[in-house]
mmCIF file of C-alpha atoms in Angstrom:
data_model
loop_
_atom_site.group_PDB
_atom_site.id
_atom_site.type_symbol
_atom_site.label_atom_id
_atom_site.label_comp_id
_atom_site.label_asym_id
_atom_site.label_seq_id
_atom_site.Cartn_x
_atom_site.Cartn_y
_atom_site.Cartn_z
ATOM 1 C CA UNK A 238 158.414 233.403 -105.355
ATOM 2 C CA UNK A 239 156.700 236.636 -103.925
ATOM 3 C CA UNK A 240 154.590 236.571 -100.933
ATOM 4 C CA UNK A 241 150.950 237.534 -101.861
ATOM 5 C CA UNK A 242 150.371 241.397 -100.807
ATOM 6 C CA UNK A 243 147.968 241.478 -97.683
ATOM 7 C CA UNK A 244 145.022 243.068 -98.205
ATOM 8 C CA UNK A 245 144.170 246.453 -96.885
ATOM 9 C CA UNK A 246 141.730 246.437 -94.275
ATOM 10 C CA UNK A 247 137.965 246.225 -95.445
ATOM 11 C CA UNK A 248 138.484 244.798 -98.773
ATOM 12 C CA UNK A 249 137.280 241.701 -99.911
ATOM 13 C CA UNK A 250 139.994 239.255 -99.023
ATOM 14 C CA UNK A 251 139.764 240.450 -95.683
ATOM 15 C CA UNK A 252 136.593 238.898 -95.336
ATOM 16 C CA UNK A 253 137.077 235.965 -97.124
ATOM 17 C CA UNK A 254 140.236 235.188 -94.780
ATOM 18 C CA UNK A 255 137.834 235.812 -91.993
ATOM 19 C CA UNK A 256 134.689 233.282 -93.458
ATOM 20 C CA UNK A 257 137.872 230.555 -94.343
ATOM 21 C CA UNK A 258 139.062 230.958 -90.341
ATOM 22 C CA UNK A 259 136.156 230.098 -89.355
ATOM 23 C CA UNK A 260 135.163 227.262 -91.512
ATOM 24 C CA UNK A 261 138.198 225.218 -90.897
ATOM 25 C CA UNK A 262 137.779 225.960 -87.194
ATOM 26 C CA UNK A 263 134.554 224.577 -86.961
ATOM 27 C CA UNK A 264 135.942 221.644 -89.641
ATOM 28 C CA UNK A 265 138.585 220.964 -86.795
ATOM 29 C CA UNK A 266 135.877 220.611 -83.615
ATOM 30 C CA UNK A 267 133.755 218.036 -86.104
ATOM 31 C CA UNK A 268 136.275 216.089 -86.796
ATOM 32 C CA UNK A 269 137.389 216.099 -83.320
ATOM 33 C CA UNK A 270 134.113 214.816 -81.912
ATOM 34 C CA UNK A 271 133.655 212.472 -84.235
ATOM 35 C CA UNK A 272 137.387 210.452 -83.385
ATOM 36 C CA UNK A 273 136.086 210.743 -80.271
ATOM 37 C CA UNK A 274 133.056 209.343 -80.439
ATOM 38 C CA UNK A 275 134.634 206.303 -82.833
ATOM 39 C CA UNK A 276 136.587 205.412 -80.215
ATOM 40 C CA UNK A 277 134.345 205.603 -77.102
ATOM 41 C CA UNK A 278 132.405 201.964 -76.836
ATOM 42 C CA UNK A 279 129.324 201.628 -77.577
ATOM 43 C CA UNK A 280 127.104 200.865 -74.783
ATOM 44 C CA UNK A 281 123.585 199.118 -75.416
ATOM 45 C CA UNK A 282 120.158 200.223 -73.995
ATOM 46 C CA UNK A 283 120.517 198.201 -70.294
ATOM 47 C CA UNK A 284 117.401 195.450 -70.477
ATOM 48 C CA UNK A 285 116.118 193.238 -68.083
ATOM 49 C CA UNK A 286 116.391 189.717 -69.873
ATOM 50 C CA UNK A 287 112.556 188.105 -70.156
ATOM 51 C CA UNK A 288 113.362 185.177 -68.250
ATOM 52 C CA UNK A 289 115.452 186.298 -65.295
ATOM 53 C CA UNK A 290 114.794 185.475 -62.371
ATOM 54 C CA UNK A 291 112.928 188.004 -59.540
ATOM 55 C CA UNK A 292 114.792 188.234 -55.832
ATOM 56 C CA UNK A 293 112.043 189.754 -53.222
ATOM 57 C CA UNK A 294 113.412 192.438 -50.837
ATOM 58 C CA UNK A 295 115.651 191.085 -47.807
ATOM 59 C CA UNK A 296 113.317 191.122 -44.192
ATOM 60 C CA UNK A 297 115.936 193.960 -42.936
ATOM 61 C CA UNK A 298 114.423 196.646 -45.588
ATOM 62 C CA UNK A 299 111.037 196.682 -44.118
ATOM 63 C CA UNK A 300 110.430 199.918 -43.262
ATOM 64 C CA UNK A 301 109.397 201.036 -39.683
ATOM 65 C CA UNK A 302 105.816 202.757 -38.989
ATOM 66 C CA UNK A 303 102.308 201.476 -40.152
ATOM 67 C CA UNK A 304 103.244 200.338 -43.148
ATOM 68 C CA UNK A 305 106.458 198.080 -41.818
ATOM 69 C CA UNK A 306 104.099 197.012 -38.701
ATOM 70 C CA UNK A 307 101.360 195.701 -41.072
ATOM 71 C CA UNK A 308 104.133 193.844 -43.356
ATOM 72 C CA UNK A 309 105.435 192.180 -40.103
ATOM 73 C CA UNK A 310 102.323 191.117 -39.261
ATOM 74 C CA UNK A 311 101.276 189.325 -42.543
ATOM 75 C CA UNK A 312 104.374 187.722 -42.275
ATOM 76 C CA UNK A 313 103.999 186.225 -38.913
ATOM 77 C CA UNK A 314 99.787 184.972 -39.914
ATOM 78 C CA UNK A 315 101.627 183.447 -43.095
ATOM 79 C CA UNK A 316 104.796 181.701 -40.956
ATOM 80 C CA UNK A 317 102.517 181.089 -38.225
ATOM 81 C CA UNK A 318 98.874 180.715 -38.645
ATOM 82 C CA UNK A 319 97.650 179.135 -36.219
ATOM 83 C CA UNK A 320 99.562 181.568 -33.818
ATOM 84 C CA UNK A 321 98.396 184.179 -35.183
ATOM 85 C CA UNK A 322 94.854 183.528 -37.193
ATOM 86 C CA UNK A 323 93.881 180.436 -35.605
ATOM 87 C CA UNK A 324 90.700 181.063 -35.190
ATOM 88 C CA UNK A 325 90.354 180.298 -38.791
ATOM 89 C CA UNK A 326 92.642 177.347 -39.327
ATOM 90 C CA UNK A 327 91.206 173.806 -38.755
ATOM 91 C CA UNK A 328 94.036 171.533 -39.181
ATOM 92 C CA UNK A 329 98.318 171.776 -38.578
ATOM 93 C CA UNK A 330 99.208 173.466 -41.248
ATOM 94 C CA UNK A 331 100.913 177.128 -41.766
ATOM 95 C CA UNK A 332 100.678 179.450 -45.163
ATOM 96 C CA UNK A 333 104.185 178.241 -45.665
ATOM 97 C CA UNK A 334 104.435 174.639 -45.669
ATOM 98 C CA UNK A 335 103.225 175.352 -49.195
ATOM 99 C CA UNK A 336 104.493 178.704 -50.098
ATOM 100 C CA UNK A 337 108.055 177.748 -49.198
ATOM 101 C CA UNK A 338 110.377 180.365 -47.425
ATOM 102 C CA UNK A 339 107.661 182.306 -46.353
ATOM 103 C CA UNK A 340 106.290 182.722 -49.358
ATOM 104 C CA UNK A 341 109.850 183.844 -50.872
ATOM 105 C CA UNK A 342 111.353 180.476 -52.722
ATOM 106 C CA UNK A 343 110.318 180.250 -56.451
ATOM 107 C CA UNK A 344 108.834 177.262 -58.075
ATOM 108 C CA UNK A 345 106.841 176.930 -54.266
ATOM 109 C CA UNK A 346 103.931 179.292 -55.568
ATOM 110 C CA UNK A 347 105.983 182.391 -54.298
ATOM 111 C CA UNK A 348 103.775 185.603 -53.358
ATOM 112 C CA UNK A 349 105.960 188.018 -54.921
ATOM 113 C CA UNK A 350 104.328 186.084 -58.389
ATOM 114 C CA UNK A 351 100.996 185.695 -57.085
ATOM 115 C CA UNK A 352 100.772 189.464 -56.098
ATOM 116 C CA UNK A 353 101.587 191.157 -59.602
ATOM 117 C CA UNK A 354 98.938 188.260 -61.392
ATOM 118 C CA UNK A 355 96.033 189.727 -59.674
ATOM 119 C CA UNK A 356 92.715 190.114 -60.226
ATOM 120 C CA UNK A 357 93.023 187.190 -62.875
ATOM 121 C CA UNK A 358 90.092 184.779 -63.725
ATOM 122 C CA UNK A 359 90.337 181.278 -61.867
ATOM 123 C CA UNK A 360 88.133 178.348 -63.726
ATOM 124 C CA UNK A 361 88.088 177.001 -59.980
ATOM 125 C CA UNK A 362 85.173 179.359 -59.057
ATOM 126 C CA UNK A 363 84.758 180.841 -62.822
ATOM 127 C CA UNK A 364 85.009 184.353 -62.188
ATOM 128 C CA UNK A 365 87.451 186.806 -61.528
ATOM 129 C CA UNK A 366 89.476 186.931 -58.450
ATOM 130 C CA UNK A 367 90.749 189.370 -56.439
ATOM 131 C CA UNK A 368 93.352 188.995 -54.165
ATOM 132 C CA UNK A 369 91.304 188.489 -50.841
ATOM 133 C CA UNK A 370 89.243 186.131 -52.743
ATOM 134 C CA UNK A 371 92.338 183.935 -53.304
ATOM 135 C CA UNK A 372 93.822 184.307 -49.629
ATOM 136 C CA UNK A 373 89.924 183.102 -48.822
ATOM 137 C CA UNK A 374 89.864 180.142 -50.868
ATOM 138 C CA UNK A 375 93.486 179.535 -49.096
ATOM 139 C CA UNK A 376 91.964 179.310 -45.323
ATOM 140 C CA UNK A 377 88.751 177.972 -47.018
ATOM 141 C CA UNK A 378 90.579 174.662 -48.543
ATOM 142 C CA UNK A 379 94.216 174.020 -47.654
ATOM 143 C CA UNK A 380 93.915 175.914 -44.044
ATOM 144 C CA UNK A 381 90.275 173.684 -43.669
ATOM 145 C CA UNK A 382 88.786 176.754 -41.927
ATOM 146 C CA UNK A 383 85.377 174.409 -41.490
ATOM 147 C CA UNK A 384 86.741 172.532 -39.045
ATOM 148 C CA UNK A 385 88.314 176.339 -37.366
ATOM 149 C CA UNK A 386 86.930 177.344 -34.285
ATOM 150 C CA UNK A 387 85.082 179.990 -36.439
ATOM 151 C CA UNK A 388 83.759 177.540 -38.831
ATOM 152 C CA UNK A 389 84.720 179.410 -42.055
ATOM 153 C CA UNK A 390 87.496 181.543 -43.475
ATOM 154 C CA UNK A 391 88.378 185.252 -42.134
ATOM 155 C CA UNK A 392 85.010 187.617 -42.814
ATOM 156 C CA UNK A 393 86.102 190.060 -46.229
ATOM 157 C CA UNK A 394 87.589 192.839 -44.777
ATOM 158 C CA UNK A 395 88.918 191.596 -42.179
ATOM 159 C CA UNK A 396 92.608 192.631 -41.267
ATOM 160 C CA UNK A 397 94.452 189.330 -42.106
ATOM 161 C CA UNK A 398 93.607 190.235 -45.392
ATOM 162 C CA UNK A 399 94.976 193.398 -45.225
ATOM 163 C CA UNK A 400 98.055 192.131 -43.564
ATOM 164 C CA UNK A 401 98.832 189.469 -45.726
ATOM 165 C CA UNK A 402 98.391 191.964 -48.615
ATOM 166 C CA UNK A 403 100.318 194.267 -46.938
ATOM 167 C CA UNK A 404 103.432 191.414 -46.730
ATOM 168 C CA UNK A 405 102.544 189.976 -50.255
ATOM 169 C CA UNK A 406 103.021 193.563 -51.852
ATOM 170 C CA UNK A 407 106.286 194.513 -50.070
ATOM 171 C CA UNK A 408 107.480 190.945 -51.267
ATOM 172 C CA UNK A 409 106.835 192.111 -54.902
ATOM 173 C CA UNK A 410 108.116 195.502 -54.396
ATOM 174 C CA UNK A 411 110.153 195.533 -57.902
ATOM 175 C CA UNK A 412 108.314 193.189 -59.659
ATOM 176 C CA UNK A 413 106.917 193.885 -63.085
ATOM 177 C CA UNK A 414 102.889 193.930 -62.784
ATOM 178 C CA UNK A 415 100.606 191.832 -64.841
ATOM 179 C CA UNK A 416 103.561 189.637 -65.887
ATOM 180 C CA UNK A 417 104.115 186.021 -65.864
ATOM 181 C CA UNK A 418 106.978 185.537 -63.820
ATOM 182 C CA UNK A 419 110.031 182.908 -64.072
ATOM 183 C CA UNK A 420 109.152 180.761 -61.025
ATOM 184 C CA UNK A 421 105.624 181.359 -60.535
ATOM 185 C CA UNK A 422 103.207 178.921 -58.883
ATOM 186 C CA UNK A 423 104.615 174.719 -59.238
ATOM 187 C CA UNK A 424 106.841 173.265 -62.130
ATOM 188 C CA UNK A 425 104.721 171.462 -64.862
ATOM 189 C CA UNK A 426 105.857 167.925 -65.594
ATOM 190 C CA UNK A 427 105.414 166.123 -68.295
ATOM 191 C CA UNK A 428 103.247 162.800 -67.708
ATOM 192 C CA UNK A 429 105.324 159.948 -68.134
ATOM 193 C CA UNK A 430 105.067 156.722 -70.273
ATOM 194 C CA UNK A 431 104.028 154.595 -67.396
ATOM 195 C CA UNK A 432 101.831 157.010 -65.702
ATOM 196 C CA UNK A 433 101.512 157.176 -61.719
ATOM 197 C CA UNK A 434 100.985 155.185 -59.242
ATOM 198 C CA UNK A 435 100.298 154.807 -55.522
ATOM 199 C CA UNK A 436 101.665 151.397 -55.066
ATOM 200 C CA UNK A 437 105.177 152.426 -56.190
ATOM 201 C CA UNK A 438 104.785 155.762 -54.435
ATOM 202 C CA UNK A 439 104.649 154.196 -50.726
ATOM 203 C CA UNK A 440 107.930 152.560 -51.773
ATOM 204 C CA UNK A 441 109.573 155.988 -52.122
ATOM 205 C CA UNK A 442 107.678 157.669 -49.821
ATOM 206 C CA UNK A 443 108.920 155.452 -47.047
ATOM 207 C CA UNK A 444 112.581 156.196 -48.414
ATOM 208 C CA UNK A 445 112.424 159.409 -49.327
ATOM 209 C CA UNK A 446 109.969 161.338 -46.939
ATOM 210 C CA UNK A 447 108.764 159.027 -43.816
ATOM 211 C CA UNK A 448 112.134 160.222 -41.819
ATOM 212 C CA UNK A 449 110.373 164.031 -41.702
ATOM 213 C CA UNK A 450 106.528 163.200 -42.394
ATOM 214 C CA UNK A 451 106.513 160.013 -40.615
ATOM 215 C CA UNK A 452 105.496 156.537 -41.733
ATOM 216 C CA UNK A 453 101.738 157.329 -41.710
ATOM 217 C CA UNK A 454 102.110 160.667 -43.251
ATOM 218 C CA UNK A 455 100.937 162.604 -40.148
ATOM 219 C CA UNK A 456 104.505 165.046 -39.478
ATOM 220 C CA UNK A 457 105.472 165.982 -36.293
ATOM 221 C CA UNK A 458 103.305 167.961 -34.045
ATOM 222 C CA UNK A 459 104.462 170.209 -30.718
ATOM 223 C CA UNK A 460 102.817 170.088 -27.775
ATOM 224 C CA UNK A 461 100.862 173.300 -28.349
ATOM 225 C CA UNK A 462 99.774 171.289 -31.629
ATOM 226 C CA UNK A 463 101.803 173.371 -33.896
ATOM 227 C CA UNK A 464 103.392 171.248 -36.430
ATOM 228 C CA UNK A 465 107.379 171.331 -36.592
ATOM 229 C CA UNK A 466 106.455 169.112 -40.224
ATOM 230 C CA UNK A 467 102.896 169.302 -41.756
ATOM 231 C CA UNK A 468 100.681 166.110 -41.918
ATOM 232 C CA UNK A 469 99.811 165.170 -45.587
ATOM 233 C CA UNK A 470 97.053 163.699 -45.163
ATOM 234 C CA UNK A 471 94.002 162.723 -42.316
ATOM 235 C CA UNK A 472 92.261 164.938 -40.162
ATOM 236 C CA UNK A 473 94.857 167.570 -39.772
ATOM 237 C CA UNK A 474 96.123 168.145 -43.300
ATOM 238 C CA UNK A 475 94.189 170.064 -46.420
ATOM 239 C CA UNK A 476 91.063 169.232 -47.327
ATOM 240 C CA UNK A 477 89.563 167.729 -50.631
ATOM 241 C CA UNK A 478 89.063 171.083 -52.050
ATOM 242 C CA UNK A 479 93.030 172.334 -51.713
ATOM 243 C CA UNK A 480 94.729 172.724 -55.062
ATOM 244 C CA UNK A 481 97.159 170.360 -53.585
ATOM 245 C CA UNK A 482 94.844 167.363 -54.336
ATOM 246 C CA UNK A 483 95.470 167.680 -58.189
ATOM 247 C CA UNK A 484 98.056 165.424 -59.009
ATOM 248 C CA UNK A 485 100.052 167.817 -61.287
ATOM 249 C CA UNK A 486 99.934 170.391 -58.343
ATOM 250 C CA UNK A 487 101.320 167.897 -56.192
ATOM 251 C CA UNK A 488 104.117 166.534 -58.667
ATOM 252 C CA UNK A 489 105.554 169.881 -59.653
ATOM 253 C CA UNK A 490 105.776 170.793 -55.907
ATOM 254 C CA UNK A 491 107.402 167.767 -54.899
ATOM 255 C CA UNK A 492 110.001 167.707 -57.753
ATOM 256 C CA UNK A 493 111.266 170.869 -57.277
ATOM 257 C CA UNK A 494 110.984 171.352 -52.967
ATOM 258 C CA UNK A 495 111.133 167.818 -51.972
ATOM 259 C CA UNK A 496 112.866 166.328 -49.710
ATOM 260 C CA UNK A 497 113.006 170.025 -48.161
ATOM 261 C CA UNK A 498 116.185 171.104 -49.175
ATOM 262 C CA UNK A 499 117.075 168.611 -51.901
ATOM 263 C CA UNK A 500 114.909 169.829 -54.104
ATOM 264 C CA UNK A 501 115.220 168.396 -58.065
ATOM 265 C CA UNK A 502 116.813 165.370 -56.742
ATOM 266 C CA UNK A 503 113.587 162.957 -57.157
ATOM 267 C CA UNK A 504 113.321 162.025 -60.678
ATOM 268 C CA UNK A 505 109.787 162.639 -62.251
ATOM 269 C CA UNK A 506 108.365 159.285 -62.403
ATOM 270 C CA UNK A 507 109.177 158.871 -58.375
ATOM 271 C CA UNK A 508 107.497 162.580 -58.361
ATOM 272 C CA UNK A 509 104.415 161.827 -59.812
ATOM 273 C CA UNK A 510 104.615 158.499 -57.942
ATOM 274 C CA UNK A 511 104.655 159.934 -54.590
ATOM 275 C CA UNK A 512 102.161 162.508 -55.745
ATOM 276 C CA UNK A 513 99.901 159.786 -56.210
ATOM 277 C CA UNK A 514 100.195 158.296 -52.808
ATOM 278 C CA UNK A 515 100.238 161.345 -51.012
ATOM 279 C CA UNK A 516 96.871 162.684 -52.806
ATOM 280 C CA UNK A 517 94.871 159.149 -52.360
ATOM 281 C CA UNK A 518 95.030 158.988 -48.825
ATOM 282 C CA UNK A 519 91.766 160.191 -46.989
ATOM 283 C CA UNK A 520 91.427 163.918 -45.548
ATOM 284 C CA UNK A 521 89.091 166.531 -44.484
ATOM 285 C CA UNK A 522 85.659 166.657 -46.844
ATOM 286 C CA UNK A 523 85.596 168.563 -49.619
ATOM 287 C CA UNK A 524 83.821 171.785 -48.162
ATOM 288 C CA UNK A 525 81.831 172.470 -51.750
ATOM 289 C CA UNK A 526 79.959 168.805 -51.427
ATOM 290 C CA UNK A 527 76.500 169.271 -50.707
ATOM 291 C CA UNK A 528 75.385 166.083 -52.632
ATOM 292 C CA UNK A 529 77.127 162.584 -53.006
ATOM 293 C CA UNK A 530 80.608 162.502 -53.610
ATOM 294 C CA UNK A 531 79.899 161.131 -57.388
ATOM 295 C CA UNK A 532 77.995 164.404 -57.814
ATOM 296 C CA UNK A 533 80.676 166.317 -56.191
ATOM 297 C CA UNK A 534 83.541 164.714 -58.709
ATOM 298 C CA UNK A 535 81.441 165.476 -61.789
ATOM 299 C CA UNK A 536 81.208 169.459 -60.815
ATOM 300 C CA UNK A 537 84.627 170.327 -58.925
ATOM 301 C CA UNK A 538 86.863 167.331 -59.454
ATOM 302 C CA UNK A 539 86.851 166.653 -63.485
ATOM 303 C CA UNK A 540 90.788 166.392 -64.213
ATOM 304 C CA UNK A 541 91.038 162.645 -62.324
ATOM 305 C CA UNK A 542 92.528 162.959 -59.264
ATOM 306 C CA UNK A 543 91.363 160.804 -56.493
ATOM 307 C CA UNK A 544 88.823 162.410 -55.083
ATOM 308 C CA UNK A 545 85.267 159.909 -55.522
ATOM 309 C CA UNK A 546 87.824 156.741 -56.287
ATOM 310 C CA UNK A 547 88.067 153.728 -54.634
ATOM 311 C CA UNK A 548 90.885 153.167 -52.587
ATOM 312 C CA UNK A 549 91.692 150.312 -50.768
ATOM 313 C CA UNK A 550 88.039 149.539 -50.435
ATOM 314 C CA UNK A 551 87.114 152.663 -49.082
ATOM 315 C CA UNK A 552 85.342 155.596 -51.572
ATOM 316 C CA UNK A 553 87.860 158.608 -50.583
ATOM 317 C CA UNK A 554 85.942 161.537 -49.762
ATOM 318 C CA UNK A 555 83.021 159.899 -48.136
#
């Protein structure tokens, strides 16, 4: 078998050997990349799953200058406010015997949630709220700023707003905006099939939460009448307007925080139980009543707690 003659340069199987050369090289560099892409894995768009959970920024990341100074000092007002705002704060308590961890631990109303949900509409005062309009209603009710030296909550504008702001923010620094987040304000429980009840509350109360709050609810004060453990109720404790007085409030707070640091342990009946006993004990007036108490129930107090009930013979709230 003959070899084919080459041929001469110029003719027309010169530059069909040329157009072939070039096809099967560029055959060879597809078929290269595309074994090499079959065997590379294949990596999925990176998501952020709906439902994890949110981790605010560790205290050592605060920056230094203004910014870190006014972040350090919403943090002390919140860990220490009567310290550090107490000309507004009428009874024992701090921002964070509510807002656990200063303000940090979910399912304790953490600020990192609260911060990226406002302005949001509150049927509480049925309008929209700001921010400073919630921190108000804060030193207004559970801080019982009328019984402060000033008499009523920090003046708008005033730079404990802007402080706490300042620390709420940096808290959420990450956090999606205008989204729900996992751990946001207090568990809901379910009611259960026997309902609640103060009677059977006392009983666990006085096992489970006398050794810290005392026997007559009233914590344990220093002697510069800072409180090393809140009082729950009385004179020194929120007043009849704090969001702590609804029972559900109270309930999912307790289940998940209580007894500090063995939190979930309480079942939900001895939750809502203790919930109920807690939150019909007297405290500081409601700050809204202007009229009777009756009156007062009807307008700010409709979902049954036991604000306007009688109690041991006694109307609570009088």
């Amino acid at each position: 078998m003959t070899e084919p003659t080459p041929p001469t340069p110029g003719d027309d199987g010169d530059a069909q050997r040329i157009i072939f050369a070039i096809t099967a090289a560029l055959l060879v560099l597809v078929v290269t990349y595309k074994v090499g892409q079959s065997d590379a894995p294949v990596q999925a768009p990176v998501e952020v799953a709906a439902d994890a959970a949110f981790s605010p920024p560790a205290e050592s990341t605060i920056p230094a200058g203004p910014d870190g100074d006014a972040i350090r000092r919403g943090r002390l007002i919140f860990t220490a406010s009567a310290a550090h705002a107490g000309q507004y704060v009428g009874n024992g308590l701090t921002c964070s015997n509510c807002h656990l961890d200063a303000g940090r631990k979910a399912d304790a109303s953490p600020m990192w949630a609260a911060w990226v949900s406002y302005p949001a509409y509150r049927a509480k005062n049925g309008r929209v709220n700001t921010m400073e309009d919630r921190i108000r209603d804060c030193f207004l009710y559970s801080m019982n700023a009328p019984a402060s030296k000033a008499g009523a909550p920090p003046p708008y504008g005033d730079d404990i707003y802007r402080d706490l702001q300042s620390y709420f923010a940096w808290l959420a620094t990450g956090a999606p905006s205008g989204k729900p987040l996992p751990g946001r304000g207090f568990i809901k429980l379910a009611t259960t099939p026997i309902g609640h009840d103060p009677v059977r509350g006392a009983i666990v109360f006085a096992g489970q939460c006398a050794s810290c709050h005392g026997a007559n609810g009233q914590g344990q004060a220093n002697p510069d009448g800072s409180y090393t453990i809140p009082p729950l109720w009385g004179a020194r404790s929120y007043n009849w307007g704090a969001g702590m007085t609804g029972l559900a409030s109270a309930a999912g707070f307790i289940k998940a925080n209580m007894p500090y640091g063995e939190g979930n342990t309480l079942t939900d009946q001895q939750a809502w139980d203790v919930a109920a006993y807690v939150d019909s004990r007297e405290r500081p007036r409601d700050p809204r009543q202007t009229g009777t108490v009756e009156s007062a129930r009807k307008q700010f107090h409709p979902k049954g707690d036991y604000y306007g009930q009688e109690i041991d013979g006694k109307m609570l709230g009088s």
